[in-house]
Short mmCIF file of C-alpha atoms in Angstrom, two decimals:
data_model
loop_
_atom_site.label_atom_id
_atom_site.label_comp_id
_atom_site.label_asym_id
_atom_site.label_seq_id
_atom_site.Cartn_x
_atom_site.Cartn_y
_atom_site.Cartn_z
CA UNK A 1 0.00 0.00 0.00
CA UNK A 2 1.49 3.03 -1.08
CA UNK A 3 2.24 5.69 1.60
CA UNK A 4 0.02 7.93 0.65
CA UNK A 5 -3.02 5.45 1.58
CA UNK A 6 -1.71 4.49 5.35
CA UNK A 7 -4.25 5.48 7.86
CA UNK A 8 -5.16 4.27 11.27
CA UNK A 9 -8.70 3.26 11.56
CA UNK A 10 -11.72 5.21 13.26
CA UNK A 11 -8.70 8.23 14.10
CA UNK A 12 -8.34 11.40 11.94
CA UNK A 13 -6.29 9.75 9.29
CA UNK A 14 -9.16 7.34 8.45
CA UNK A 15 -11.08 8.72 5.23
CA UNK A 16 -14.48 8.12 6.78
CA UNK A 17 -14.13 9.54 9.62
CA UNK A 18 -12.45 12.87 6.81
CA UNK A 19 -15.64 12.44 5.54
CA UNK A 20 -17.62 12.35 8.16
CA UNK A 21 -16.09 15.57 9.64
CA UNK A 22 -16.71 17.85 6.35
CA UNK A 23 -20.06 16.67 5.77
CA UNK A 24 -20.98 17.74 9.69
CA UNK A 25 -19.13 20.69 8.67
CA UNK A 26 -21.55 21.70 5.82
CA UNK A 27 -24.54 20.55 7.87
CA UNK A 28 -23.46 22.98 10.91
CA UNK A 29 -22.85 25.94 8.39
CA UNK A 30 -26.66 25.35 6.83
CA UNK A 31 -28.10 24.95 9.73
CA UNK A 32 -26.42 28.05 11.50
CA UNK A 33 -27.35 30.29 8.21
CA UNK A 34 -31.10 29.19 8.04
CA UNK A 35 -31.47 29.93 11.90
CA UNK A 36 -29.65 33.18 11.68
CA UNK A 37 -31.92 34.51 8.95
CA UNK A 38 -35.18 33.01 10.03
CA UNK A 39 -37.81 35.96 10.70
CA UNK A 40 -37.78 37.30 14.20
CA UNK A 41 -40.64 35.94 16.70
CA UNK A 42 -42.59 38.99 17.51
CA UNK A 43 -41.44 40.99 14.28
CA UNK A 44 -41.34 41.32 10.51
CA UNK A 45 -42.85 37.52 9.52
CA UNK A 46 -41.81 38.26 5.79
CA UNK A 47 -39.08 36.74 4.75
CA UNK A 48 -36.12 38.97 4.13
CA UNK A 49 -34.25 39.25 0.73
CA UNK A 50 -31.14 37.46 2.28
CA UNK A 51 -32.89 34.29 3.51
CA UNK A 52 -34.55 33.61 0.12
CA UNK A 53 -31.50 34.04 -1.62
CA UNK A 54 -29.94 31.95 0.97
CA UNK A 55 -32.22 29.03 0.30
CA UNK A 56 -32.39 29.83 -3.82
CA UNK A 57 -28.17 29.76 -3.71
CA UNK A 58 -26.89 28.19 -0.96
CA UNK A 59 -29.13 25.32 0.24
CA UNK A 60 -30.21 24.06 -3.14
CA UNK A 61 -26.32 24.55 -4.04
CA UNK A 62 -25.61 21.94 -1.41
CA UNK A 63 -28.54 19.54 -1.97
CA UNK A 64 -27.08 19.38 -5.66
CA UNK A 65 -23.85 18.47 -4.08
CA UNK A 66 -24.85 15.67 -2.31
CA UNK A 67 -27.34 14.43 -4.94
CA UNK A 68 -23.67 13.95 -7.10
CA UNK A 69 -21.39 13.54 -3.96
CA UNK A 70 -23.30 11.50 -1.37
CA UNK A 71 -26.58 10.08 -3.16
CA UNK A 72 -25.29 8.85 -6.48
CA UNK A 73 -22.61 6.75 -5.29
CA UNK A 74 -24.83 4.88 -3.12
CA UNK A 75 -27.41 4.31 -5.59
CA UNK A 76 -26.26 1.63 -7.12
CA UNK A 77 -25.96 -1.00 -4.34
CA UNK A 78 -29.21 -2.86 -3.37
CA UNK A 79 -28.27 -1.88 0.47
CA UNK A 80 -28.45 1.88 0.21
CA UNK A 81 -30.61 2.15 -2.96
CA UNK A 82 -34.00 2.93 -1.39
CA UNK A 83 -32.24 5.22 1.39
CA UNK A 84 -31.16 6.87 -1.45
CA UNK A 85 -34.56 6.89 -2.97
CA UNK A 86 -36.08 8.38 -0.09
CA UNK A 87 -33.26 11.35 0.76
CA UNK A 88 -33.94 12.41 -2.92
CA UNK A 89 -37.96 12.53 -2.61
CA UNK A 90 -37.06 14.25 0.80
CA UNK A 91 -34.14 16.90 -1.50
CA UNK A 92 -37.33 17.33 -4.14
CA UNK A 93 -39.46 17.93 -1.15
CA UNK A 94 -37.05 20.57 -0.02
CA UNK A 95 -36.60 22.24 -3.23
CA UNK A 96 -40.59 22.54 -3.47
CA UNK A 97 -40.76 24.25 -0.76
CA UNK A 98 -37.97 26.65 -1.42
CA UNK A 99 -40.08 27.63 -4.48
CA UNK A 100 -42.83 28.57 -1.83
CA UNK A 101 -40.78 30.53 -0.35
CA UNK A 102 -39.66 32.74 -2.64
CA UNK A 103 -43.35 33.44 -4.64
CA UNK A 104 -44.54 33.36 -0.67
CA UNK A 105 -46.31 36.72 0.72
CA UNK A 106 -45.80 37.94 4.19
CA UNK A 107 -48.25 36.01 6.23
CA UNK A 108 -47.24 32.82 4.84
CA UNK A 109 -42.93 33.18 4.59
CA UNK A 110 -42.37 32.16 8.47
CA UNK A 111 -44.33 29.41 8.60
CA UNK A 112 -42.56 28.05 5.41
CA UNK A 113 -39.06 29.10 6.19
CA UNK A 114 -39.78 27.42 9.48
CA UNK A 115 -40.84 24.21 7.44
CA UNK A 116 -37.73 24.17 6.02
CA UNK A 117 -35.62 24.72 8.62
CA UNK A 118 -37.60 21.29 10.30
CA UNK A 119 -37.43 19.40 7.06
CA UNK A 120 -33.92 20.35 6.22
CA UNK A 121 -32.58 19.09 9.86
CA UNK A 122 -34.25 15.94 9.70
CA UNK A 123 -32.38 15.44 5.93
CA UNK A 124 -29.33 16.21 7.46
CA UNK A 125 -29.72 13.41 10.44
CA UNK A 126 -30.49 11.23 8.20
CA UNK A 127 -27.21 11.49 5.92
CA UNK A 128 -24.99 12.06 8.46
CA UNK A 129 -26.80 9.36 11.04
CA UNK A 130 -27.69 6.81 8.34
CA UNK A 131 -26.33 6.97 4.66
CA UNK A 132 -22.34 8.02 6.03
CA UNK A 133 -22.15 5.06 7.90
CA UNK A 134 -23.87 2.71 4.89
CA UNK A 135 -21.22 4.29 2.36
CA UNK A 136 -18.59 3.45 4.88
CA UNK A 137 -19.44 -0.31 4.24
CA UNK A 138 -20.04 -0.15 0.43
CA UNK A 139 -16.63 -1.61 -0.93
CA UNK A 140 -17.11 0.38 -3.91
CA UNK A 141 -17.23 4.12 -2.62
CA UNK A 142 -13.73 6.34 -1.59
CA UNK A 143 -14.45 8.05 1.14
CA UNK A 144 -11.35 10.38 -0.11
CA UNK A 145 -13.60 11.43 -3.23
CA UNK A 146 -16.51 12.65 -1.10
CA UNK A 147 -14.49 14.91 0.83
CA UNK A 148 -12.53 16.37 -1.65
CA UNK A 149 -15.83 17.11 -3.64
CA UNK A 150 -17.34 18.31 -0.50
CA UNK A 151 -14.52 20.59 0.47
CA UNK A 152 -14.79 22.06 -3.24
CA UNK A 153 -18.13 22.75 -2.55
CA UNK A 154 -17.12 24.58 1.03
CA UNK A 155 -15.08 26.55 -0.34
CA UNK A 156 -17.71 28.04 -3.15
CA UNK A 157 -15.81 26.19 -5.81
CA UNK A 158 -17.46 24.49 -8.82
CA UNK A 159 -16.35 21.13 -8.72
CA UNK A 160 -15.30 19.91 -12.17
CA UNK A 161 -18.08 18.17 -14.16
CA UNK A 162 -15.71 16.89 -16.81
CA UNK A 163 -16.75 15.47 -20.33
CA UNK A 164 -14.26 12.89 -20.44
CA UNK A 165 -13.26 10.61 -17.80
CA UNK A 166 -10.33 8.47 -17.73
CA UNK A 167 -10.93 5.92 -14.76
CA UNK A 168 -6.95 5.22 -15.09
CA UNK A 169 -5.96 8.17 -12.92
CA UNK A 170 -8.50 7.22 -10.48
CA UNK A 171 -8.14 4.95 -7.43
CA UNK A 172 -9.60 1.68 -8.24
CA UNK A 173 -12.09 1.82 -6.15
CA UNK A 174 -13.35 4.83 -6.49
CA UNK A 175 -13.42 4.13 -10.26
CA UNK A 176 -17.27 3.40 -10.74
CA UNK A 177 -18.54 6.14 -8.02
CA UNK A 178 -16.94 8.93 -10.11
CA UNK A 179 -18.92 7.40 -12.87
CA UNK A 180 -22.10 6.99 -11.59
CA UNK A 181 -21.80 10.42 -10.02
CA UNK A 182 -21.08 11.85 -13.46
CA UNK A 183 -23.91 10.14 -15.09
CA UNK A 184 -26.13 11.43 -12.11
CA UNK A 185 -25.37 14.91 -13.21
CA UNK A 186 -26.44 14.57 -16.48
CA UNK A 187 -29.22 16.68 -18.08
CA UNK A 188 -30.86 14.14 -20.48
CA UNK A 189 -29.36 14.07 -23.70
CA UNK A 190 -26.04 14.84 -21.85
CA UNK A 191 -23.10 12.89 -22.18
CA UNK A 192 -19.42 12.43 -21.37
CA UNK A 193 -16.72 9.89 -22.87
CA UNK A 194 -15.03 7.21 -20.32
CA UNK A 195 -11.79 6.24 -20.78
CA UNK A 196 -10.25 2.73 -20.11
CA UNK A 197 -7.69 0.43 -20.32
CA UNK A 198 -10.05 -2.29 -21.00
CA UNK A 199 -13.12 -3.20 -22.00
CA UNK A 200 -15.70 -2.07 -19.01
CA UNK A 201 -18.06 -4.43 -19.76
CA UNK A 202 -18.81 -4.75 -15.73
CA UNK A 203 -19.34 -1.21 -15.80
CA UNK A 204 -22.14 -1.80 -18.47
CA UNK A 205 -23.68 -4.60 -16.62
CA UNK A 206 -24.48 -2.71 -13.73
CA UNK A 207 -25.96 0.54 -15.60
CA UNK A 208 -28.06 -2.12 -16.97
CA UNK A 209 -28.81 -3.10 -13.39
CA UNK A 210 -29.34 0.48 -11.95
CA UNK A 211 -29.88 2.88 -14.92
CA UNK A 212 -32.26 -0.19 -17.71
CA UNK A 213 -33.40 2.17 -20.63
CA UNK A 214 -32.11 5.30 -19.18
CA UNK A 215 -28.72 5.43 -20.61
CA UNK A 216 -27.02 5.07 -24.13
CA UNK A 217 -23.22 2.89 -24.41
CA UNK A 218 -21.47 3.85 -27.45
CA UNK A 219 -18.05 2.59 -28.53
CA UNK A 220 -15.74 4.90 -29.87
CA UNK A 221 -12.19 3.22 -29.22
CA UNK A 222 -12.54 -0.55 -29.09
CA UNK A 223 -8.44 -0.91 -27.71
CA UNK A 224 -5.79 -2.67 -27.97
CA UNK A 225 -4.53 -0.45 -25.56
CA UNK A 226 -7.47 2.29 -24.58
CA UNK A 227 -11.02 2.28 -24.82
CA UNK A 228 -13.44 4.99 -25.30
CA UNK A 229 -17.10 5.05 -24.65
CA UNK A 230 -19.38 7.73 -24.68
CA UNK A 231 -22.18 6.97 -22.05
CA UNK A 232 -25.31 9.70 -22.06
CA UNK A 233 -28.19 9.71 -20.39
CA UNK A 234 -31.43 8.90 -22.55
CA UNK A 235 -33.43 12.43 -23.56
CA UNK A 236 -37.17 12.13 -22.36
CA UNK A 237 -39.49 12.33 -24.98
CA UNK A 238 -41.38 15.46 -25.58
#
């Protein structure tokens, strides 16, 4: 193992418990933003300019982030795959009610922003009580790449959405992660072109599992030595 990779378990050098500790981070800092700009008991119930474009920005910025970061990488593993289901109906739940928010008139923006500050802590438990510890046990995740994506996304930093991959600078096994979480952020009719040293036929076989009908596999490079294929993610139909 090279030295780069020695860690001591469950102390500050293990990757999970990295991960751990920047995800708590960005859960404290939305948490302590929403509170600080909720609407003052006994004053002004609308809700102010800054905590609508705190929600519009900043909290649908993050449940983006972990939609690509946190969500995608667990959902293709029959363990975590209806968690995963259920944190996303509770993000689109979220993201409904930021939309209240902002068209909301004065009477009604407290006792929404207050809805969200409730619905938005119990998403929060449940990633950092529930799904952390199942993606600590899926084989297939790196820890490493969560927090690095996470810290990007700290530090108001796009992380890169690239159009090509090549899975031969990447750990192996955070290999198929990064490509699921690619393919997650994919608008349909998007695509990006993986890059191998082999054929990935596993690869395929478990977008057939996960993603049946909602993706496209092209060849463009067949080998001997690299392979190129363009994976997209089916446009709906109008």
């Amino acid at each position: 193992m090279p030295a780069a990779e020695i860690f001591i378990q469950a102390t500050e050098t293990d990757p999970d418990v990295i991960a751990r500790g920047v995800v708590h981070e960005v859960h404290e800092r939305l948490r302590a933003g929403l509170a600080e700009l909720q609407p003052v008991a006994g004053g002004d119930q609308s809700a102010s300019p800054e905590l609508v474009d705190f929600c519009l920005q900043e909290l649908r910025q993050y449940l983006a982030a972990a939609d690509r970061d946190l969500y995608a990488p667990a959902a293709g593993d029959a363990e975590t795959r209806l968690l995963v289901d259920a944190l996303r109906i509770g993000a689109a739940t979220l993201n409904a009610q930021i939309d209240d928010l902002a068209a909301a008139g004065a009477v009604e923006a407290a006792r929404i922003s207050a809805t969200i500050a409730a619905a938005l802590d119990l998403h929060l438990r449940l990633e950092e009580s529930v799904l952390l510890p199942a993606l600590a046990a899926l084989p297939s995740v790196n820890p490493s790449l969560l927090a690095t994506d996470l810290r990007a996304y700290l530090a108001g930093e796009q992380v890169e959405e690239p159009t090509v991959i090549d899975v031969r600078k990447i750990a192996r096994g955070g290999r198929h992660p990064r490509v699921f979480a690619r393919y997650a952020g994919l608008a349909p009719g998007e695509a990006f072109i993986l890059v191998n040293s082999h054929d990935p036929k596993p690869l395929r076989r478990e977008f057939e599992a996960i993603h049946s009908g909602a993706f496209s596999w092209d060849y463009l490079q067949t080998g001997p030595e690299e392979w190129r294929v363009r994976i997209g993610r089916v446009a709906v139909d109008a």
